[in-house]
């Protein structure tokens, strides 16, 4: 295959990142078409990278015979339809997470994709972060032996606006979904059971919108390992993204990235920088590698590193977590999965 | 009050630490009598510090009119009796943890102690560790605002011998009890509910003895905070004792102590030391401060920094944890407390 | 001024970095022309960014009326001529370091540039590294009071090829020149005197080529501060770039950047990553900010952050260092400056 | 040999440390006699450890037939005489540093000691610090290959009183002498040449007393390695004691010890503790191991880990440093040694 020709549906914040990465940093692919309802902004952005085909209608991407692969960066409620159409048109698909909030719809997507024979990758960008992928590699190489305990700390710098809380599916499907995927990814085993203790400690408005803002999740894996995820919607000191895995032969942990690594000592103590605060700064590298890996998997017809099933399972765990939090009892994945 | 005159019951490993600390480092107290069934060893040790009264019979301590305060460092199953007798003899009491494994017996102890008017302190030495007491001070000063999430990592370097597992009351009453106390101490609120997911991942013999070796505990506090404790009986890299508290205004964490702080860089990577491996090395300073605080509280008639109630609650949480692990459901403290 | 129109002379490794940064990341400038004797490679690279004017002859840049500013990324021995011609053509100039190895020639350059009224910036990219610029900001804000002692550790991952050693002007003018500039930059005072103790400990071939590979330099500043620079041509563990400044009110230090921040604990110890090994990875961000600052200074007619005088002084210190190393005595800058 | 019987001359701050360590922590030795002109204080202290022979006259130690070894913890100007008398009386000797400020007198001491056949150890306690001895061990094991560059950072928390500056021999003989010894110890090679750039930046009164308070020293070793020592009399953030050695196969560094290892994150940044501020806290462990090693060397008739020659060389380097600072030129040790 020559250079992979990519069409991008949705050139919002994340779509722009993918367009720039493919255009500038990935020599084996190029963006040939962009579709976004905000046509003028899309055109202006696309122009910088010499992309000529820009449309307000996503169908122009899907029907474009030049396009080999589609990147779906539009709102969650469009994913199911766009994936279906793209698969039927024989395009390979990269879709942002979550695939959908309904397990049934996701199952349908997976069936269509399988029939069509195209590749589908879900945008779990954190898998490609240098810190987390280092952990994955070391666990896979057996550097910590059998994994026994996983601890994820995942605190956002600030809560989303209340109106977003209402439509996002709640903290577990919007925010913790990344951690659920990371847990499965790192441990390499499915989750059997979930227990969540959650609370509203940041903002009562979040509780009124029917969501929580603080939670501790216990995951029990098929292989016997136990995981814990600590979540808060608001860490005043920034975006806190850490992980450690303890096993029979050792421990591996990764901490936050900071904008610089200075230490200042004065009479009062020693002082350093805070974690990178914005997820696009924190995960810059992961977005680049993610798309590179998608391109490579399509071009070389090799394995997709974040599959449709991964997309399905993270939503299933999220739904189990919601039920556990509301019923205050451990919930088995088998209660949730269809 | 002049120098506090102390009698020590039990001069095993931990009794020796207290004797040395009082004799050498605490000017406001002195050890005047020691009792231990292994009389020769006790005499030899006591001699180094010029202690003349050494006996095989603990009653000689309790009936010694010179003795102001008794240190009980004998096996757990003797605590209840010795505390009762010492209290009735009007001696102030320092007792190693746990006070007992039966809540009923502990309740009886507390009643006797209260009637007698003596002071009782429980040996939760970790409260006096420079790292953990720094956390406590900072939380109390409001440096992290309201505490929301507590994460304790507490891994032992190696499991106890199987025969000990059988009599110790199990991991939650023997090992995690320290973490339960630390959780209450740092958060400053009572635990309302406990959920435990536990497993046998280290040694099947531990499972056969009816215990677990790996566990993740979720604590839900009266003030709404949530805590998690990760436990393993065996960290091959040493004694891993870390803690962090996240709150509305920030985070504080403390990590392990190491024998030195070197970093070595070679072609393979950067390399440093492992955590101090032995609990007596790790907590050396805490043992000294603990006894100093006991002496101060008695001499100045001030508040005891680890009370009988603290001793009671940690056992109650331990019993709740055991029940939760065996029934796989959250257990309320109110189900356990008498 | 509209978008700054930039011509680039030399599209080797560093020229490419500038072209990409201006094209993709700096909206207030664009590259309109590139010149490089390796015409085919230059064309291929330029094409990616839609640059149409590509030539083998640098004169096409200098005579191009569309070009506002010239980036000189060609070998050191061409700098003097190209700067002179560009200045006379009224182009603003960004030139890679060193300006030249002869103080006389540099002086001539500065005179020409001053007469012509164009701006000249020297490529001391490290000034724009997030770590080092943080130090500079904090020192300038008085966070460490008056600076007393500066310590720079600057070890290369591997020595240059022997044939390069011969033409580079030697370690002090090729490698340490960055550290000399950093020393003046951070301390904010001129160097009065230099003492160097140097040796050949890495490769005898370097000594045979008349150079050294290991050195410790002492700098004495006009303001009374003292600096030390430790240099080696070969750190087997990677590119080691650290700095600390001690002052009347405190200390600030910065350490290396690493590809990830994992720590792995096993029976043998704790283990982490090595510093980023390649200077283009280590200083990626600095190259971007550097060119951005140049563009801003030209567009806004504001102060240049690394001036021709900075370029002159770093070479002068380098020449003093060479003399000190060969005569084993402190050498005053006043002996060197014309 | 049975338990080593030790007499201590001088029970000031450092004498007390040795007395406590021998009495409590070193089972193969005991203190049998103490001499100090402040007799009452000496008696009160000695009593705690059951030491009965306490005198105001050092001669009672030297003439005491029970005494096997003498610890000389009196002022520097008494060392020469006491060592001589103790050696002639056949006592093994541990003497605090410096042996004397005159090379001639030190040479005489060494001659007397050699003739007498007793062992002499000099109190370079830092050699026994866990951090620095780890560096020494790793260098000796070849973990960094051949050492090329040594960097010592050694800043005191506050300057001594001006009246002490006058009699101490100056910063190089009083403070840097520890670093000179450390440099020889770690590199395992003699110093051939010294260059010092020094200044008065802390307190003009120190300059008026004829001393400096800030210095950077370059050491050139016989084996070709180069060292640098950064000194200041006043680090407002505490006692700063760091060291790193760079070699053909890697780097090893050690940093400061802190009272705890907390990190606090709030809106303003991350914050930690300062280094241990007082040398007796910082070097607690080293004092214990130092005396233990002396006792072991005498009891087992094995090698002394800090010899009279070590005492001589550190003073010689100090004298070279003073001359270099005052003449602003590199000074060869051969100019100084008799």
mmCIF file of N, CA and C in Angstrom, chain C residues 143-220:
data_model
loop_
_atom_site.group_PDB
_atom_site.id
_atom_site.type_symbol
_atom_site.label_atom_id
_atom_site.label_comp_id
_atom_site.label_asym_id
_atom_site.label_seq_id
_atom_site.Cartn_x
_atom_site.Cartn_y
_atom_site.Cartn_z
ATOM 1 N N UNK C 143 14.737 34.977 43.348
ATOM 2 C CA UNK C 143 14.303 33.847 44.173
ATOM 3 C C UNK C 143 15.457 33.175 44.923
ATOM 4 N N UNK C 144 16.662 33.349 44.439
ATOM 5 C CA UNK C 144 17.806 32.811 45.200
ATOM 6 C C UNK C 144 18.688 33.940 45.721
ATOM 7 N N UNK C 145 18.189 35.166 45.715
ATOM 8 C CA UNK C 145 19.006 36.298 46.177
ATOM 9 C C UNK C 145 20.120 36.588 45.193
ATOM 10 N N UNK C 146 21.260 37.010 45.707
ATOM 11 C CA UNK C 146 22.414 37.241 44.834
ATOM 12 C C UNK C 146 23.073 35.921 44.500
ATOM 13 N N UNK C 147 23.321 35.650 43.225
ATOM 14 C CA UNK C 147 23.969 34.383 42.888
ATOM 15 C C UNK C 147 25.425 34.356 43.352
ATOM 16 N N UNK C 148 25.808 33.268 43.976
ATOM 17 C CA UNK C 148 27.186 33.108 44.472
ATOM 18 C C UNK C 148 27.955 32.048 43.687
ATOM 19 N N UNK C 149 27.336 30.910 43.482
ATOM 20 C CA UNK C 149 28.042 29.797 42.836
ATOM 21 C C UNK C 149 27.144 29.152 41.787
ATOM 22 N N UNK C 150 27.667 29.016 40.599
ATOM 23 C CA UNK C 150 26.976 28.339 39.501
ATOM 24 C C UNK C 150 27.692 27.027 39.219
ATOM 25 N N UNK C 151 26.925 25.944 39.075
ATOM 26 C CA UNK C 151 27.543 24.660 38.718
ATOM 27 C C UNK C 151 26.828 24.095 37.500
ATOM 28 N N UNK C 152 27.564 23.943 36.423
ATOM 29 C CA UNK C 152 27.014 23.355 35.206
ATOM 30 C C UNK C 152 27.662 21.995 34.979
ATOM 31 N N UNK C 153 26.833 20.994 34.755
ATOM 32 C CA UNK C 153 27.335 19.681 34.357
ATOM 33 C C UNK C 153 26.865 19.448 32.933
ATOM 34 N N UNK C 154 27.803 19.229 32.039
ATOM 35 C CA UNK C 154 27.464 19.140 30.617
ATOM 36 C C UNK C 154 28.326 18.060 29.969
ATOM 37 N N UNK C 155 27.744 16.865 29.882
ATOM 38 C CA UNK C 155 28.470 15.724 29.333
ATOM 39 C C UNK C 155 27.771 15.275 28.054
ATOM 40 N N UNK C 156 28.513 15.128 26.998
ATOM 41 C CA UNK C 156 27.959 14.632 25.738
ATOM 42 C C UNK C 156 27.825 13.105 25.770
ATOM 43 N N UNK C 157 26.932 12.557 24.987
ATOM 44 C CA UNK C 157 26.802 11.091 24.975
ATOM 45 C C UNK C 157 27.963 10.389 24.277
ATOM 46 N N UNK C 158 28.547 11.062 23.275
ATOM 47 C CA UNK C 158 29.717 10.432 22.636
ATOM 48 C C UNK C 158 30.525 11.485 21.921
ATOM 49 N N UNK C 159 31.830 11.239 21.774
ATOM 50 C CA UNK C 159 32.683 12.245 21.163
ATOM 51 C C UNK C 159 32.386 12.371 19.670
ATOM 52 N N UNK C 160 32.655 13.528 19.116
ATOM 53 C CA UNK C 160 32.504 13.679 17.662
ATOM 54 C C UNK C 160 33.593 12.875 16.958
ATOM 55 N N UNK C 161 33.447 12.635 15.670
ATOM 56 C CA UNK C 161 34.499 11.930 14.930
ATOM 57 C C UNK C 161 35.785 12.758 14.955
ATOM 58 N N UNK C 162 36.938 12.075 15.014
ATOM 59 C CA UNK C 162 38.244 12.766 15.097
ATOM 60 C C UNK C 162 38.401 13.849 14.030
ATOM 61 N N UNK C 163 37.894 13.591 12.818
ATOM 62 C CA UNK C 163 38.091 14.586 11.761
ATOM 63 C C UNK C 163 37.325 15.876 12.086
ATOM 64 N N UNK C 164 36.227 15.736 12.829
ATOM 65 C CA UNK C 164 35.469 16.922 13.219
ATOM 66 C C UNK C 164 36.216 17.697 14.304
ATOM 67 N N UNK C 165 36.814 16.935 15.229
ATOM 68 C CA UNK C 165 37.569 17.577 16.321
ATOM 69 C C UNK C 165 38.572 18.574 15.751
ATOM 70 N N UNK C 166 39.226 18.135 14.676
ATOM 71 C CA UNK C 166 40.287 18.966 14.110
ATOM 72 C C UNK C 166 39.767 20.320 13.609
ATOM 73 N N UNK C 167 38.584 20.350 13.007
ATOM 74 C CA UNK C 167 38.089 21.592 12.390
ATOM 75 C C UNK C 167 37.120 22.377 13.270
ATOM 76 N N UNK C 168 36.716 21.786 14.388
ATOM 77 C CA UNK C 168 35.641 22.397 15.177
ATOM 78 C C UNK C 168 36.124 23.554 16.041
ATOM 79 N N UNK C 169 37.436 23.708 16.147
ATOM 80 C CA UNK C 169 37.957 24.704 17.070
ATOM 81 C C UNK C 169 38.235 24.126 18.437
ATOM 82 N N UNK C 170 37.920 22.851 18.600
ATOM 83 C CA UNK C 170 38.178 22.191 19.877
ATOM 84 C C UNK C 170 36.978 22.235 20.800
ATOM 85 N N UNK C 171 37.048 21.419 21.871
ATOM 86 C CA UNK C 171 35.916 21.248 22.776
ATOM 87 C C UNK C 171 35.368 22.565 23.317
ATOM 88 N N UNK C 172 36.246 23.500 23.646
ATOM 89 C CA UNK C 172 35.748 24.718 24.296
ATOM 90 C C UNK C 172 34.926 25.592 23.347
ATOM 91 N N UNK C 173 35.302 25.599 22.057
ATOM 92 C CA UNK C 173 34.595 26.449 21.101
ATOM 93 C C UNK C 173 33.427 25.726 20.436
ATOM 94 N N UNK C 174 33.407 24.419 20.575
ATOM 95 C CA UNK C 174 32.364 23.637 19.913
ATOM 96 C C UNK C 174 31.284 23.201 20.899
ATOM 97 N N UNK C 175 31.717 22.729 22.041
ATOM 98 C CA UNK C 175 30.776 22.134 23.000
ATOM 99 C C UNK C 175 30.558 23.047 24.210
ATOM 100 N N UNK C 176 31.651 23.431 24.854
ATOM 101 C CA UNK C 176 31.513 24.243 26.071
ATOM 102 C C UNK C 176 30.975 25.628 25.778
ATOM 103 N N UNK C 177 31.060 26.056 24.535
ATOM 104 C CA UNK C 177 30.557 27.379 24.172
ATOM 105 C C UNK C 177 29.103 27.545 24.608
ATOM 106 N N UNK C 178 28.327 26.475 24.520
ATOM 107 C CA UNK C 178 26.939 26.515 25.014
ATOM 108 C C UNK C 178 26.915 26.800 26.517
ATOM 109 N N UNK C 179 27.824 26.167 27.246
ATOM 110 C CA UNK C 179 27.858 26.338 28.701
ATOM 111 C C UNK C 179 28.352 27.741 29.063
ATOM 112 N N UNK C 180 29.295 28.251 28.294
ATOM 113 C CA UNK C 180 29.772 29.617 28.548
ATOM 114 C C UNK C 180 28.609 30.597 28.378
ATOM 115 N N UNK C 181 27.852 30.396 27.305
ATOM 116 C CA UNK C 181 26.712 31.286 27.096
ATOM 117 C C UNK C 181 25.689 31.125 28.223
ATOM 118 N N UNK C 182 25.437 29.895 28.603
ATOM 119 C CA UNK C 182 24.471 29.645 29.685
ATOM 120 C C UNK C 182 24.939 30.311 30.977
ATOM 121 N N UNK C 183 26.231 30.254 31.250
ATOM 122 C CA UNK C 183 26.771 30.857 32.473
ATOM 123 C C UNK C 183 26.511 32.366 32.492
ATOM 124 N N UNK C 184 26.842 33.041 31.403
ATOM 125 C CA UNK C 184 26.590 34.493 31.330
ATOM 126 C C UNK C 184 25.099 34.793 31.422
ATOM 127 N N UNK C 185 24.306 33.972 30.751
ATOM 128 C CA UNK C 185 22.852 34.158 30.684
ATOM 129 C C UNK C 185 22.231 34.064 32.081
ATOM 130 N N UNK C 186 22.608 33.024 32.794
ATOM 131 C CA UNK C 186 21.980 32.764 34.085
ATOM 132 C C UNK C 186 22.488 33.723 35.161
ATOM 133 N N UNK C 187 23.775 33.969 35.166
ATOM 134 C CA UNK C 187 24.337 34.828 36.216
ATOM 135 C C UNK C 187 24.074 36.306 35.917
ATOM 136 N N UNK C 188 23.939 36.658 34.657
ATOM 137 C CA UNK C 188 23.644 38.047 34.323
ATOM 138 C C UNK C 188 24.801 38.980 34.605
ATOM 139 N N UNK C 189 26.003 38.472 34.423
ATOM 140 C CA UNK C 189 27.203 39.278 34.657
ATOM 141 C C UNK C 189 28.285 38.748 33.714
ATOM 142 N N UNK C 190 29.222 39.620 33.344
ATOM 143 C CA UNK C 190 30.271 39.143 32.448
ATOM 144 C C UNK C 190 31.318 38.324 33.192
ATOM 145 N N UNK C 191 31.977 37.453 32.456
ATOM 146 C CA UNK C 191 33.078 36.658 33.000
ATOM 147 C C UNK C 191 34.346 37.499 32.967
ATOM 148 N N UNK C 192 35.046 37.542 34.078
ATOM 149 C CA UNK C 192 36.286 38.323 34.130
ATOM 150 C C UNK C 192 37.506 37.437 33.900
ATOM 151 N N UNK C 193 37.425 36.196 34.370
ATOM 152 C CA UNK C 193 38.622 35.354 34.366
ATOM 153 C C UNK C 193 38.218 33.895 34.251
ATOM 154 N N UNK C 194 39.054 33.128 33.604
ATOM 155 C CA UNK C 194 38.756 31.714 33.344
ATOM 156 C C UNK C 194 39.957 30.863 33.752
ATOM 157 N N UNK C 195 39.679 29.756 34.439
ATOM 158 C CA UNK C 195 40.733 28.773 34.673
ATOM 159 C C UNK C 195 40.206 27.404 34.277
ATOM 160 N N UNK C 196 41.028 26.685 33.519
ATOM 161 C CA UNK C 196 40.606 25.368 33.042
ATOM 162 C C UNK C 196 41.643 24.319 33.412
ATOM 163 N N UNK C 197 41.151 23.213 33.941
ATOM 164 C CA UNK C 197 41.995 22.024 34.066
ATOM 165 C C UNK C 197 41.392 20.986 33.137
ATOM 166 N N UNK C 198 42.171 20.545 32.161
ATOM 167 C CA UNK C 198 41.610 19.649 31.145
ATOM 168 C C UNK C 198 42.500 18.430 30.974
ATOM 169 N N UNK C 199 41.940 17.414 30.377
ATOM 170 C CA UNK C 199 42.691 16.173 30.207
ATOM 171 C C UNK C 199 42.092 15.371 29.045
ATOM 172 N N UNK C 200 42.863 14.369 28.624
ATOM 173 C CA UNK C 200 42.366 13.432 27.619
ATOM 174 C C UNK C 200 42.164 12.090 28.311
ATOM 175 N N UNK C 201 40.903 11.776 28.643
ATOM 176 C CA UNK C 201 40.621 10.550 29.382
ATOM 177 C C UNK C 201 39.713 9.603 28.604
ATOM 178 N N UNK C 202 39.116 10.095 27.525
ATOM 179 C CA UNK C 202 38.173 9.270 26.767
ATOM 180 C C UNK C 202 38.870 8.554 25.613
ATOM 181 N N UNK C 203 39.586 9.332 24.800
ATOM 182 C CA UNK C 203 40.136 8.746 23.574
ATOM 183 C C UNK C 203 41.437 9.441 23.206
ATOM 184 N N UNK C 204 42.540 8.696 23.196
ATOM 185 C CA UNK C 204 43.836 9.301 22.870
ATOM 186 C C UNK C 204 43.831 10.007 21.506
ATOM 187 N N UNK C 205 42.982 9.525 20.594
ATOM 188 C CA UNK C 205 42.925 10.150 19.265
ATOM 189 C C UNK C 205 42.529 11.614 19.370
ATOM 190 N N UNK C 206 41.713 11.927 20.353
ATOM 191 C CA UNK C 206 41.314 13.321 20.557
ATOM 192 C C UNK C 206 42.521 14.144 20.974
ATOM 193 N N UNK C 207 43.325 13.584 21.848
ATOM 194 C CA UNK C 207 44.554 14.268 22.258
ATOM 195 C C UNK C 207 45.506 14.450 21.081
ATOM 196 N N UNK C 208 45.589 13.418 20.262
ATOM 197 C CA UNK C 208 46.487 13.522 19.093
ATOM 198 C C UNK C 208 46.007 14.589 18.116
ATOM 199 N N UNK C 209 44.678 14.800 18.080
ATOM 200 C CA UNK C 209 44.140 15.856 17.230
ATOM 201 C C UNK C 209 44.294 17.227 17.878
ATOM 202 N N UNK C 210 44.963 17.261 19.048
ATOM 203 C CA UNK C 210 45.243 18.551 19.680
ATOM 204 C C UNK C 210 44.131 19.060 20.581
ATOM 205 N N UNK C 211 43.204 18.194 20.914
ATOM 206 C CA UNK C 211 42.093 18.641 21.746
ATOM 207 C C UNK C 211 42.063 17.856 23.058
ATOM 208 N N UNK C 212 41.142 18.231 23.925
ATOM 209 C CA UNK C 212 40.911 17.516 25.184
ATOM 210 C C UNK C 212 39.490 16.955 25.159
ATOM 211 N N UNK C 213 39.203 16.018 26.082
ATOM 212 C CA UNK C 213 37.849 15.460 26.120
ATOM 213 C C UNK C 213 37.201 15.546 27.495
ATOM 214 N N UNK C 214 37.941 16.033 28.464
ATOM 215 C CA UNK C 214 37.465 16.121 29.847
ATOM 216 C C UNK C 214 37.980 17.433 30.413
ATOM 217 N N UNK C 215 37.120 18.214 31.041
ATOM 218 C CA UNK C 215 37.601 19.489 31.574
ATOM 219 C C UNK C 215 36.728 19.981 32.708
ATOM 220 N N UNK C 216 37.364 20.695 33.609
ATOM 221 C CA UNK C 216 36.645 21.441 34.632
ATOM 222 C C UNK C 216 37.072 22.892 34.500
ATOM 223 N N UNK C 217 36.103 23.764 34.286
ATOM 224 C CA UNK C 217 36.377 25.182 34.082
ATOM 225 C C UNK C 217 35.881 25.982 35.279
ATOM 226 N N UNK C 218 36.697 26.888 35.758
ATOM 227 C CA UNK C 218 36.260 27.839 36.785
ATOM 228 C C UNK C 218 36.067 29.198 36.132
ATOM 229 N N UNK C 219 34.910 29.784 36.351
ATOM 230 C CA UNK C 219 34.627 31.123 35.822
ATOM 231 C C UNK C 219 34.532 32.090 36.993
ATOM 232 N N UNK C 220 35.161 33.238 36.841
ATOM 233 C CA UNK C 220 35.010 34.268 37.870
ATOM 234 C C UNK C 220 34.293 35.444 37.216
#
